[in-house]
């Protein structure tokens, strides 16, 4: 009889066992997979590896072989959690918590804790595949690249380069994102964009136009210093769970009150001290309502406003209108709640202000984000540790992809699209500007100040509107021809509204190319017989490179396993396609290419050479790798390395890390923090909007960074300014040569930045933040009712914008939609959001069995009152019909989480379309475990007045029993 | 002698289910079997709280008491484990367990459940440590490597704690004191306001 | 109880720090939640993303009472009941000895059970014995068999026992139904006669009591077997097919029904088995062959005998020789 009692604390034995034991004959899973693909031969695409066989292979290696620990970063959200992968014989066999990682201390959410499934990839797209006569056919990489390239060139000939849309991804590494934007430029189009458009574009526009940069100002870790925490339109318990680790630290140790403003009583709200349940789309109303109390009680930081804020008077005028009665009428929140929450923020400073998609995805998204900024400015919460606008970005590298300009309105580094910007980048690329210009269509689509604007300098179509780029009448589009081909390079279509029209657009295209680890819903939505190519991209676990977390920290990812199946890393696919299109010479002029793989480190070095605007220049591959090696030396609260090889650096060199890598700038942990020397990560507000307006000084008054030689506001630095200040001779001879006639953004030597910082000055100047953005449709943020509103009584007082004839190349409707009353037929407000188990469009996470098991059914949250009125019981199948009459069939979840008259759907599902299950349309073996209706199928028209952000947080619907 | 315990802090648990998937990941648990789960009480209403639940490794384990074949045993660390070679899959442990810990790979006609599976506190089973038999039947054995259960190690908010009962008490006591003080100060501020 | 034990660790520490003012405790509803759970007065049912039956329940409150029932009531009491019945039978045997035919064998046999009746009886009987033994193995094996076979040895036995029990249970349902249909007609109670039979104690300790085809004792057994058997079957089916999302409370309840009814059947069956085999001369052969001796019929079922005595036929030579001569055997056989 076996001895049944065993002591489990035999650590020594274990160590011996781990290092010595090896199971003879253990199969490497890669070998195993290779064998499998050999067996598959050239046959039609089939699932060759059954999950059962894979499990066995895993188990076989589990107990033996040398274990390599690989450090990488989670690929799900922007928190950027560290991961330690254990790899044996090339197989990812284990995952250990990265206890020394400064962001997550080993912690994960459901997605991060299940990320080892990336090493299985059972439901991945396994081979290049194309649609032939309605059937998926396996093809070779060469065949695929050739056919795609030929078609692209044909479209280019016929309709011009702008008829190919380059839809990139926040899942790229920084290097891939940069190459992608560069690639689109060399192809000759600004029709390039990615998810940031439909995620935080209104944040970037609103925030950058307020104080200079459009990013999260502080960090997750910096919340440790917060004395109060306000979250609006943000549900980090589901979207950024590890952030709660930091929020709870402040809540428990600083006694910081947590205030949640959301239409839903979210899991975050359940842990809050104050919860304000607003009507969807009334963010401006509630924030002005809170500021009404601030001004009424004199809680504003008057000195801060005097020194560092422009336009607060205009805000005050608008806020005056938002008395408690009006706030309750519009937002539904009673005075006492608003007062208590405001007082909690006023009494407990510094307080941090967190927002996410609940605030950004509106037709007035840019108003919302600027109202949030104004709130923080009023309380003087900016530029201090513990305060700030902690904007939690979505995808793991949406910050990086945004910074690197995978956007239709800018080049990398927010340089914009002006001739000067193109010239700057042409210099960085070491290319002739005229050649680059020649790649574009010759004509002009729009005029500015009576002059034709070259296509190269014209904003492209944003991803939110590509549908209209296909479907809109040719005469109405401000480009040569409609979109004819789409490159979906890491994009889930179900994250976009107007699903039914999107399908129509897909049907109308000449070619769809889907480059992704998974087929995505793009492969199954259209009813096409041909013209779809699926190219298997590797995940970031199968390659390496850098990634920018929400707090602007760079992190180095190491490769965990070799690319699975026949997949290739994105930058390899880019090289292949560039070669086919004859652009590889120019694209990779100063980048070493090994075989077909561009050297990632070289790409980052090129980024370092050009991204002066936001200080992407100090983060050399060497420095980032050093940080990766020394996670444990960075302080958990301040993120500053205490001793060790990276001593004094902030973790990940949060941008701006000014100057050249040799300058060794430590990165900027908190933006606009004047209590630190710029050389130590301090900063002022950016002088971006001139030095004065209508006689008012726009520069800071009496506020300056620690150690600044200029004891007042100052404009941005240029060669001229240096000369005027008498600092020109601080430049070396070489720097002088490069800096002559340049400014801090275009001086490729970094000398101007170096000298400015030497004198304690911010290279971008020292100005006031502006609470009033005179260049925007609503200079002072105002409330406007959503296009589809159930509050018809408010439309007259808070109307939306006039329709626009050409806005980002497309006619854009506002008033003509709001004019119709839909609230009778569609009485319930529809909003959407995230679930913790899934990420984005969910193709990856719904294909992960460990996650998919936890969310098997697409559902709609509906209040008991609405459910009772419609005769719906919990768990019933229901039709949710959007106000544009697209409908989805989902399960009803009757809950008081939503208010009466509001319904909520998570947006991660796809694979069902208006009641039809599309599982059969996926390539065999590549269908996610869980399919469901895409919430966005039912969502309606509506785009932000500045950025074309889609309105996916506030529409109307009707819910009936199915 | 150490006494290994789990504790879940409802003030911190956010139902992110990391513990659930960490467990699946570490032990390659098939679809349908969940050694750990999160239960949310008052979902969507005031007072909503979540708790992560798995085998609590009871000192007087009901599962072990009712097992008709006596397949349970308690390790020197106070971890309740079982022997799948002895288990007959009767399901009695599931009826008796207060926490719904015992899981069965199937649930089909003629009471076929397969061998019971449950949280091992990442301590494997009666097989030789780190053998592939142990891994296949019970998953990985972290405790013998000096590590703690992965669910707790990966908890997003450090709500789920695992380890020696005395150490857990210390951690939790500190948290309670912190919160008590916070709550008190908060209350005073409210009164002052 | 159990929960308290597990939680005692935390109760202790929760008590340690100076408690904040009571009015402020509600700021930490999380700690309240555990306290409520411990004291079983809070909500214990919620939702979970894990969808197995009972996964949404925080604490299974019925588990503890089921454990107590099984370990403190069922195991000892079932064991005791079986022992007591065996002892009673032994005492009876000692007192009464083997009950012989009053007038020895007649040499004339009368058809008492048809082939199908016997087939139904024996099918049911064999299944019953197998189910009882396998059931008792699972119930009492840990106590009595592990010391003999060891944990692994017993595990193999238990696996076999569980397999037989789970698969033969539904067959037993069919067999018992068949038996019921074939036997029910003559088992319908005749109140006057049956009452008389009971009042006279079934003649166990004195003269025979008049009875028809089945005496009241047999009828009682028939109805106990049928009704309690039905309970055993229904509860068994619920336990055997856990595919309809039965909750733990449901399973525990039906386990209780099953165990109690099965133990009743088992102990009562001991009486039946004893009476049908060793207790009375010339009884076992009746169900074995289908025929009874005319004198046996006269002794035990006089009224029935009157009805069927004309159907009697002489026992063939070989048969007569094969069985011992009447009166030769005395009550010297071992009892039980």
mmCIF file of C-alpha atoms in Angstrom, chain C residues 54-212:
data_model
loop_
_atom_site.group_PDB
_atom_site.id
_atom_site.type_symbol
_atom_site.label_atom_id
_atom_site.label_comp_id
_atom_site.label_asym_id
_atom_site.label_seq_id
_atom_site.Cartn_x
_atom_site.Cartn_y
_atom_site.Cartn_z
ATOM 1 C CA UNK C 54 -23.601 24.973 -7.674
ATOM 2 C CA UNK C 55 -20.706 27.108 -8.871
ATOM 3 C CA UNK C 56 -22.673 30.242 -8.081
ATOM 4 C CA UNK C 57 -23.071 29.234 -4.436
ATOM 5 C CA UNK C 58 -20.454 30.554 -2.095
ATOM 6 C CA UNK C 59 -20.975 28.062 0.676
ATOM 7 C CA UNK C 60 -22.856 24.793 0.421
ATOM 8 C CA UNK C 61 -24.796 24.846 3.641
ATOM 9 C CA UNK C 62 -26.376 21.433 3.218
ATOM 10 C CA UNK C 63 -23.032 19.686 2.947
ATOM 11 C CA UNK C 64 -22.384 19.676 6.632
ATOM 12 C CA UNK C 65 -25.711 18.155 7.589
ATOM 13 C CA UNK C 66 -25.282 15.570 4.877
ATOM 14 C CA UNK C 67 -21.871 14.700 6.196
ATOM 15 C CA UNK C 68 -23.274 14.367 9.681
ATOM 16 C CA UNK C 69 -26.117 12.229 8.432
ATOM 17 C CA UNK C 70 -23.819 9.953 6.483
ATOM 18 C CA UNK C 71 -21.094 9.558 9.029
ATOM 19 C CA UNK C 72 -22.998 9.803 12.299
ATOM 20 C CA UNK C 73 -26.329 8.308 11.346
ATOM 21 C CA UNK C 74 -26.213 6.226 8.243
ATOM 22 C CA UNK C 75 -22.995 4.266 8.619
ATOM 23 C CA UNK C 76 -23.405 3.282 12.270
ATOM 24 C CA UNK C 77 -27.164 2.793 12.121
ATOM 25 C CA UNK C 78 -27.129 0.789 8.921
ATOM 26 C CA UNK C 79 -24.459 -1.421 10.370
ATOM 27 C CA UNK C 80 -26.428 -1.762 13.570
ATOM 28 C CA UNK C 81 -29.699 -2.496 11.792
ATOM 29 C CA UNK C 82 -28.127 -5.283 9.832
ATOM 30 C CA UNK C 83 -26.529 -6.762 12.908
ATOM 31 C CA UNK C 84 -29.742 -6.547 14.904
ATOM 32 C CA UNK C 85 -31.808 -8.291 12.255
ATOM 33 C CA UNK C 86 -29.265 -11.029 11.912
ATOM 34 C CA UNK C 87 -29.279 -11.501 15.654
ATOM 35 C CA UNK C 88 -33.074 -11.649 15.770
ATOM 36 C CA UNK C 89 -33.073 -14.295 13.104
ATOM 37 C CA UNK C 90 -30.465 -16.234 14.980
ATOM 38 C CA UNK C 91 -32.490 -16.090 18.172
ATOM 39 C CA UNK C 92 -35.601 -17.138 16.364
ATOM 40 C CA UNK C 93 -33.718 -20.024 14.884
ATOM 41 C CA UNK C 94 -32.495 -21.071 18.263
ATOM 42 C CA UNK C 95 -35.962 -20.885 19.740
ATOM 43 C CA UNK C 96 -37.940 -22.393 16.954
ATOM 44 C CA UNK C 97 -35.460 -24.494 15.034
ATOM 45 C CA UNK C 98 -36.214 -25.592 11.517
ATOM 46 C CA UNK C 99 -39.944 -25.838 10.964
ATOM 47 C CA UNK C 100 -40.721 -29.181 9.421
ATOM 48 C CA UNK C 101 -43.691 -30.259 7.379
ATOM 49 C CA UNK C 102 -46.283 -31.517 9.827
ATOM 50 C CA UNK C 103 -46.983 -34.672 7.947
ATOM 51 C CA UNK C 104 -43.867 -35.101 5.938
ATOM 52 C CA UNK C 105 -43.824 -35.052 2.180
ATOM 53 C CA UNK C 106 -46.902 -36.174 0.351
ATOM 54 C CA UNK C 107 -45.222 -37.241 -2.842
ATOM 55 C CA UNK C 108 -47.604 -35.033 -4.743
ATOM 56 C CA UNK C 109 -46.416 -31.781 -6.252
ATOM 57 C CA UNK C 110 -48.518 -28.804 -7.090
ATOM 58 C CA UNK C 111 -47.549 -26.061 -9.524
ATOM 59 C CA UNK C 112 -47.176 -22.876 -7.499
ATOM 60 C CA UNK C 113 -45.000 -20.565 -9.640
ATOM 61 C CA UNK C 114 -44.904 -20.311 -13.427
ATOM 62 C CA UNK C 115 -41.551 -20.221 -15.196
ATOM 63 C CA UNK C 116 -41.894 -16.547 -15.879
ATOM 64 C CA UNK C 117 -42.726 -15.878 -12.247
ATOM 65 C CA UNK C 118 -39.660 -17.761 -11.163
ATOM 66 C CA UNK C 119 -37.524 -16.016 -13.765
ATOM 67 C CA UNK C 120 -38.772 -12.642 -12.569
ATOM 68 C CA UNK C 121 -38.196 -13.574 -8.968
ATOM 69 C CA UNK C 122 -34.683 -14.823 -9.466
ATOM 70 C CA UNK C 123 -33.658 -11.975 -11.731
ATOM 71 C CA UNK C 124 -34.880 -9.507 -9.192
ATOM 72 C CA UNK C 125 -33.389 -11.471 -6.344
ATOM 73 C CA UNK C 126 -29.952 -11.785 -7.892
ATOM 74 C CA UNK C 127 -29.949 -8.106 -8.843
ATOM 75 C CA UNK C 128 -31.105 -7.250 -5.375
ATOM 76 C CA UNK C 129 -28.317 -9.204 -3.784
ATOM 77 C CA UNK C 130 -25.701 -7.743 -6.099
ATOM 78 C CA UNK C 131 -26.993 -4.203 -5.552
ATOM 79 C CA UNK C 132 -27.164 -4.714 -1.819
ATOM 80 C CA UNK C 133 -23.679 -6.086 -1.599
ATOM 81 C CA UNK C 134 -22.200 -3.407 -3.848
ATOM 82 C CA UNK C 135 -24.138 -0.713 -2.034
ATOM 83 C CA UNK C 136 -23.019 -1.959 1.327
ATOM 84 C CA UNK C 137 -19.470 -2.168 0.018
ATOM 85 C CA UNK C 138 -19.539 1.535 -0.775
ATOM 86 C CA UNK C 139 -21.239 2.296 2.511
ATOM 87 C CA UNK C 140 -19.267 0.163 4.907
ATOM 88 C CA UNK C 141 -16.234 -0.960 2.934
ATOM 89 C CA UNK C 142 -14.007 1.831 4.194
ATOM 90 C CA UNK C 143 -14.514 0.525 7.727
ATOM 91 C CA UNK C 144 -14.450 -3.185 7.134
ATOM 92 C CA UNK C 145 -12.703 -3.878 3.854
ATOM 93 C CA UNK C 146 -9.800 -1.428 3.716
ATOM 94 C CA UNK C 147 -8.154 -3.124 6.698
ATOM 95 C CA UNK C 148 -8.393 -6.382 4.764
ATOM 96 C CA UNK C 149 -7.557 -5.368 1.211
ATOM 97 C CA UNK C 150 -5.648 -2.140 1.645
ATOM 98 C CA UNK C 151 -6.632 1.195 0.139
ATOM 99 C CA UNK C 152 -5.707 0.311 -3.421
ATOM 100 C CA UNK C 153 -7.109 -3.187 -3.258
ATOM 101 C CA UNK C 154 -10.326 -1.866 -1.876
ATOM 102 C CA UNK C 155 -10.366 0.902 -4.460
ATOM 103 C CA UNK C 156 -10.453 -1.741 -7.187
ATOM 104 C CA UNK C 157 -13.283 -3.504 -5.424
ATOM 105 C CA UNK C 158 -15.099 -0.208 -4.970
ATOM 106 C CA UNK C 159 -14.703 0.715 -8.603
ATOM 107 C CA UNK C 160 -16.224 -2.626 -9.582
ATOM 108 C CA UNK C 161 -18.933 -2.209 -6.973
ATOM 109 C CA UNK C 162 -19.780 1.284 -8.201
ATOM 110 C CA UNK C 163 -19.808 0.120 -11.798
ATOM 111 C CA UNK C 164 -22.140 -2.790 -11.068
ATOM 112 C CA UNK C 165 -24.346 -0.673 -8.847
ATOM 113 C CA UNK C 166 -24.664 2.153 -11.384
ATOM 114 C CA UNK C 167 -25.377 -0.078 -14.347
ATOM 115 C CA UNK C 168 -27.496 -2.785 -12.684
ATOM 116 C CA UNK C 169 -29.639 -0.285 -10.816
ATOM 117 C CA UNK C 170 -31.743 0.594 -13.859
ATOM 118 C CA UNK C 171 -32.015 -3.121 -14.721
ATOM 119 C CA UNK C 172 -33.333 -3.770 -11.233
ATOM 120 C CA UNK C 173 -36.030 -1.234 -11.942
ATOM 121 C CA UNK C 174 -37.152 -3.286 -14.948
ATOM 122 C CA UNK C 175 -36.943 -6.551 -13.039
ATOM 123 C CA UNK C 176 -38.926 -5.271 -10.112
ATOM 124 C CA UNK C 177 -41.588 -3.893 -12.407
ATOM 125 C CA UNK C 178 -41.855 -7.251 -14.131
ATOM 126 C CA UNK C 179 -42.072 -8.999 -10.765
ATOM 127 C CA UNK C 180 -44.728 -6.622 -9.566
ATOM 128 C CA UNK C 181 -46.916 -7.211 -12.593
ATOM 129 C CA UNK C 182 -46.666 -10.961 -12.296
ATOM 130 C CA UNK C 183 -47.262 -11.145 -8.550
ATOM 131 C CA UNK C 184 -49.575 -8.293 -7.743
ATOM 132 C CA UNK C 185 -52.858 -10.157 -8.403
ATOM 133 C CA UNK C 186 -52.575 -12.577 -5.498
ATOM 134 C CA UNK C 187 -50.986 -10.049 -3.222
ATOM 135 C CA UNK C 188 -53.966 -7.778 -3.036
ATOM 136 C CA UNK C 189 -54.811 -7.634 0.648
ATOM 137 C CA UNK C 190 -57.892 -9.497 1.955
ATOM 138 C CA UNK C 191 -58.445 -7.535 5.144
ATOM 139 C CA UNK C 192 -60.178 -10.087 7.327
ATOM 140 C CA UNK C 193 -57.867 -12.936 6.599
ATOM 141 C CA UNK C 194 -54.734 -10.872 6.744
ATOM 142 C CA UNK C 195 -55.697 -9.241 9.988
ATOM 143 C CA UNK C 196 -56.337 -12.610 11.525
ATOM 144 C CA UNK C 197 -52.967 -13.763 10.312
ATOM 145 C CA UNK C 198 -51.226 -10.887 11.923
ATOM 146 C CA UNK C 199 -53.133 -11.257 15.154
ATOM 147 C CA UNK C 200 -51.965 -14.792 15.426
ATOM 148 C CA UNK C 201 -48.423 -13.797 14.726
ATOM 149 C CA UNK C 202 -48.398 -15.641 11.454
ATOM 150 C CA UNK C 203 -48.428 -18.898 13.318
ATOM 151 C CA UNK C 204 -44.771 -18.603 13.975
ATOM 152 C CA UNK C 205 -45.104 -19.636 17.557
ATOM 153 C CA UNK C 206 -48.105 -21.910 17.403
ATOM 154 C CA UNK C 207 -50.623 -23.438 15.057
ATOM 155 C CA UNK C 208 -50.754 -22.557 11.417
ATOM 156 C CA UNK C 209 -53.014 -19.733 10.441
ATOM 157 C CA UNK C 210 -55.266 -20.021 7.476
ATOM 158 C CA UNK C 211 -54.022 -18.294 4.391
ATOM 159 C CA UNK C 212 -54.688 -18.107 0.710
#
